[in-house]
Amino acid sequence: MSKGKLQKFAEMETFENVYQYPFSVIDGKPFEQKGRWNEECFGNSNPIILELGCGKGEYTVGLAKRYPDTNFIGVDIKGARIYTGAKQALEEKLGNVAFLRTNIEIIDRFFAENEVQEIWLTFSDPQMKNPRKRLSSTYFLKRYKRFLIDRGTIHLKTDSNLLFTYTSALVQQNNLPVLLQTNDLYNRNAELPADKLDLYTREILNIRTYYENQWIERGLNIKYIKFALPHDISLHEPDVEIEIDDYRSFKRPKRSGLSTSK
């Protein structure tokens, strides 16, 4: 590990808005704050929204600044990335922001039933070779249902055609209520329902990360789907072949030799 990362990890240990519980730490142990995030972390009863795979926390912090009466928690396993958003939140005295460093595979260990209102998935890894690892897969949706309110909202914002197509197919197959969907978010000529693209939606969708701006400059469409997750629905994976993205992320070629994925 580089000296810079070690310094960030050491400093982050002192951050009051960061909780570090990777699988190696939490395995076999209950998380005592589960069900008490409002009381013990935020000191209020405001709604809680998660950003999973938050990276540097640009969305988490951006949303928190716009909506001070809502609590936001960014989740990622990469501590060096979380450091950026956590430090900014502390410097700007944003009391409605927290970060959780852990493996998203065990996210349901940290939140109690009905404790979370919404989930954001912003530019998640498409996981082209392993559908089960996609953050919108049934593997994860079943975990989200354990702590998300009934018909809680899930937002997916992505540059990946594979991830967007896969998620759209999963939503359709399971008859999940679609609240808004577009494959070209920033195209002014795109047909977006005026009654669903309210001021709140416009504001949150216009928060752009550093890499998102890079992808837009490359001419990549930004895709978005917003859907509800009812508790009483039994989830099934879609049986669909999807063309592999011809890139993986900014300035990095795809690693898979496959041409399609399920």
Tab-separated table of N, CA, C and O in Angstrom, residues 34-77:
chain	number	residue	atom	x	y	z
A	34	LYS	N	-27.095	-1.153	13.989
A	34	LYS	CA	-28.162	-1.570	13.087
A	34	LYS	C	-29.512	-1.199	13.686
A	34	LYS	O	-29.823	-1.543	14.826
A	35	GLY	N	-30.314	-0.468	12.904
A	35	GLY	CA	-31.616	-0.025	13.380
A	35	GLY	C	-31.579	1.269	14.166
A	35	GLY	O	-32.624	1.788	14.555
A	36	ARG	N	-30.380	1.819	14.374
A	36	ARG	CA	-30.262	3.026	15.185
A	36	ARG	C	-29.407	4.098	14.511
A	36	ARG	O	-28.801	4.947	15.169
A	37	TRP	N	-29.362	4.065	13.187
A	37	TRP	CA	-28.576	5.067	12.466
A	37	TRP	C	-29.081	6.477	12.734
A	37	TRP	O	-28.296	7.396	12.953
A	38	ASN	N	-30.393	6.665	12.688
A	38	ASN	CA	-30.941	8.003	12.918
A	38	ASN	C	-30.567	8.530	14.299
A	38	ASN	O	-30.129	9.667	14.465
A	39	GLU	N	-30.729	7.684	15.290
A	39	GLU	CA	-30.501	8.083	16.670
A	39	GLU	C	-29.026	8.300	16.985
A	39	GLU	O	-28.638	9.327	17.564
A	40	GLU	N	-28.176	7.362	16.584
A	40	GLU	CA	-26.785	7.387	17.026
A	40	GLU	C	-25.840	8.108	16.070
A	40	GLU	O	-24.795	8.608	16.489
A	41	CYS	N	-26.189	8.166	14.796
A	41	CYS	CA	-25.303	8.812	13.822
A	41	CYS	C	-25.757	10.229	13.499
A	41	CYS	O	-24.962	11.162	13.518
A	42	PHE	N	-27.052	10.383	13.209
A	42	PHE	CA	-27.536	11.668	12.718
A	42	PHE	C	-28.276	12.497	13.775
A	42	PHE	O	-28.416	13.712	13.614
A	43	GLY	N	-28.778	11.863	14.804
A	43	GLY	CA	-29.483	12.601	15.837
A	43	GLY	C	-30.796	13.194	15.377
A	43	GLY	O	-31.223	14.250	15.857
A	44	ASN	N	-31.468	12.526	14.437
A	44	ASN	CA	-32.768	12.984	13.964
A	44	ASN	C	-33.553	11.792	13.442
A	44	ASN	O	-33.076	10.658	13.471
A	45	SER	N	-34.757	12.043	12.954
A	45	SER	CA	-35.601	10.969	12.426
A	45	SER	C	-35.831	11.116	10.928
A	45	SER	O	-36.816	10.615	10.389
A	46	ASN	N	-34.941	11.813	10.249
A	46	ASN	CA	-35.096	12.060	8.813
A	46	ASN	C	-34.875	10.790	7.990
A	46	ASN	O	-34.216	9.849	8.444
A	47	PRO	N	-35.412	10.745	6.761
A	47	PRO	CA	-35.226	9.580	5.888
A	47	PRO	C	-33.749	9.313	5.603
A	47	PRO	O	-32.933	10.242	5.574
A	48	ILE	N	-33.427	8.038	5.384
A	48	ILE	CA	-32.060	7.629	5.060
A	48	ILE	C	-31.994	7.131	3.628
A	48	ILE	O	-32.811	6.313	3.203
A	49	ILE	N	-31.009	7.631	2.878
A	49	ILE	CA	-30.767	7.216	1.501
A	49	ILE	C	-29.331	6.713	1.386
A	49	ILE	O	-28.404	7.361	1.884
A	50	LEU	N	-29.152	5.569	0.733
A	50	LEU	CA	-27.822	4.987	0.552
A	50	LEU	C	-27.319	5.204	-0.867
A	50	LEU	O	-28.099	5.161	-1.830
A	51	GLU	N	-26.013	5.421	-1.007
A	51	GLU	CA	-25.354	5.324	-2.298
A	51	GLU	C	-24.380	4.158	-2.200
A	51	GLU	O	-23.413	4.209	-1.432
A	52	LEU	N	-24.642	3.096	-2.959
A	52	LEU	CA	-23.816	1.894	-2.910
A	52	LEU	C	-22.764	1.942	-4.014
A	52	LEU	O	-23.081	2.183	-5.176
A	53	GLY	N	-21.509	1.670	-3.633
A	53	GLY	CA	-20.412	1.835	-4.577
A	53	GLY	C	-20.182	3.318	-4.805
A	53	GLY	O	-20.084	3.772	-5.942
A	54	CYS	N	-20.080	4.080	-3.713
A	54	CYS	CA	-20.102	5.543	-3.796
A	54	CYS	C	-18.804	6.158	-4.303
A	54	CYS	O	-18.770	7.348	-4.628
A	55	GLY	N	-17.717	5.375	-4.364
A	55	GLY	CA	-16.448	5.941	-4.819
A	55	GLY	C	-16.006	7.083	-3.934
A	55	GLY	O	-15.932	6.954	-2.713
A	56	LYS	N	-15.755	8.236	-4.537
A	56	LYS	CA	-15.298	9.406	-3.793
A	56	LYS	C	-16.438	10.151	-3.110
A	56	LYS	O	-16.213	11.191	-2.495
A	57	GLY	N	-17.647	9.648	-3.244
A	57	GLY	CA	-18.771	10.239	-2.527
A	57	GLY	C	-19.332	11.501	-3.141
A	57	GLY	O	-20.015	12.274	-2.464
A	58	GLU	N	-19.092	11.711	-4.437
A	58	GLU	CA	-19.568	12.938	-5.074
A	58	GLU	C	-21.088	13.037	-5.054
A	58	GLU	O	-21.654	14.114	-4.845
A	59	TYR	N	-21.762	11.908	-5.277
A	59	TYR	CA	-23.217	11.918	-5.235
A	59	TYR	C	-23.718	12.032	-3.804
A	59	TYR	O	-24.649	12.775	-3.516
A	60	THR	N	-23.110	11.293	-2.909
A	60	THR	CA	-23.520	11.331	-1.507
A	60	THR	C	-23.448	12.753	-0.962
A	60	THR	O	-24.412	13.263	-0.365
A	61	VAL	N	-22.336	13.422	-1.181
A	61	VAL	CA	-22.152	14.788	-0.695
A	61	VAL	C	-23.045	15.758	-1.465
A	61	VAL	O	-23.660	16.652	-0.874
A	62	GLY	N	-23.136	15.573	-2.783
A	62	GLY	CA	-23.955	16.461	-3.599
A	62	GLY	C	-25.417	16.433	-3.193
A	62	GLY	O	-26.081	17.475	-3.098
A	63	LEU	N	-25.936	15.238	-2.932
A	63	LEU	CA	-27.321	15.107	-2.498
A	63	LEU	C	-27.512	15.712	-1.111
A	63	LEU	O	-28.516	16.391	-0.840
A	64	ALA	N	-26.560	15.474	-0.216
A	64	ALA	CA	-26.670	15.979	1.153
A	64	ALA	C	-26.703	17.499	1.193
A	64	ALA	O	-27.414	18.096	2.010
A	65	LYS	N	-25.945	18.137	0.320
A	65	LYS	CA	-25.917	19.592	0.282
A	65	LYS	C	-27.241	20.156	-0.209
A	65	LYS	O	-27.677	21.222	0.251
A	66	ARG	N	-27.890	19.437	-1.108
A	66	ARG	CA	-29.168	19.905	-1.650
A	66	ARG	C	-30.336	19.619	-0.718
A	66	ARG	O	-31.318	20.339	-0.712
A	67	TYR	N	-30.230	18.549	0.069
A	67	TYR	CA	-31.361	18.123	0.892
A	67	TYR	C	-30.922	17.920	2.344
A	67	TYR	O	-30.707	16.795	2.801
A	68	PRO	N	-30.814	19.016	3.088
A	68	PRO	CA	-30.339	18.937	4.477
A	68	PRO	C	-31.291	18.209	5.412
A	68	PRO	O	-30.877	17.811	6.515
A	69	ASP	N	-32.542	18.003	5.011
A	69	ASP	CA	-33.506	17.295	5.851
A	69	ASP	C	-33.581	15.803	5.535
A	69	ASP	O	-34.534	15.121	5.924
A	70	THR	N	-32.590	15.311	4.814
A	70	THR	CA	-32.482	13.881	4.508
A	70	THR	C	-31.071	13.430	4.861
A	70	THR	O	-30.113	14.188	4.705
A	71	ASN	N	-30.934	12.215	5.349
A	71	ASN	CA	-29.627	11.667	5.711
A	71	ASN	C	-29.097	10.773	4.587
A	71	ASN	O	-29.852	9.963	4.043
A	72	PHE	N	-27.821	10.910	4.279
A	72	PHE	CA	-27.215	10.166	3.182
A	72	PHE	C	-25.999	9.379	3.680
A	72	PHE	O	-25.160	9.915	4.418
A	73	ILE	N	-25.918	8.121	3.254
A	73	ILE	CA	-24.795	7.262	3.639
A	73	ILE	C	-24.169	6.688	2.371
A	73	ILE	O	-24.840	5.989	1.596
A	74	GLY	N	-22.897	6.986	2.154
A	74	GLY	CA	-22.164	6.410	1.035
A	74	GLY	C	-21.467	5.142	1.477
A	74	GLY	O	-20.863	5.104	2.549
A	75	VAL	N	-21.561	4.098	0.648
A	75	VAL	CA	-20.989	2.793	0.999
A	75	VAL	C	-20.006	2.354	-0.078
A	75	VAL	O	-20.332	2.363	-1.271
A	76	ASP	N	-18.823	1.966	0.339
A	76	ASP	CA	-17.813	1.467	-0.591
A	76	ASP	C	-16.774	0.713	0.217
A	76	ASP	O	-16.596	0.974	1.414
A	77	ILE	N	-16.069	-0.203	-0.411
A	77	ILE	CA	-15.011	-0.943	0.272
A	77	ILE	C	-13.669	-0.228	0.134
A	77	ILE	O	-12.734	-0.500	0.895
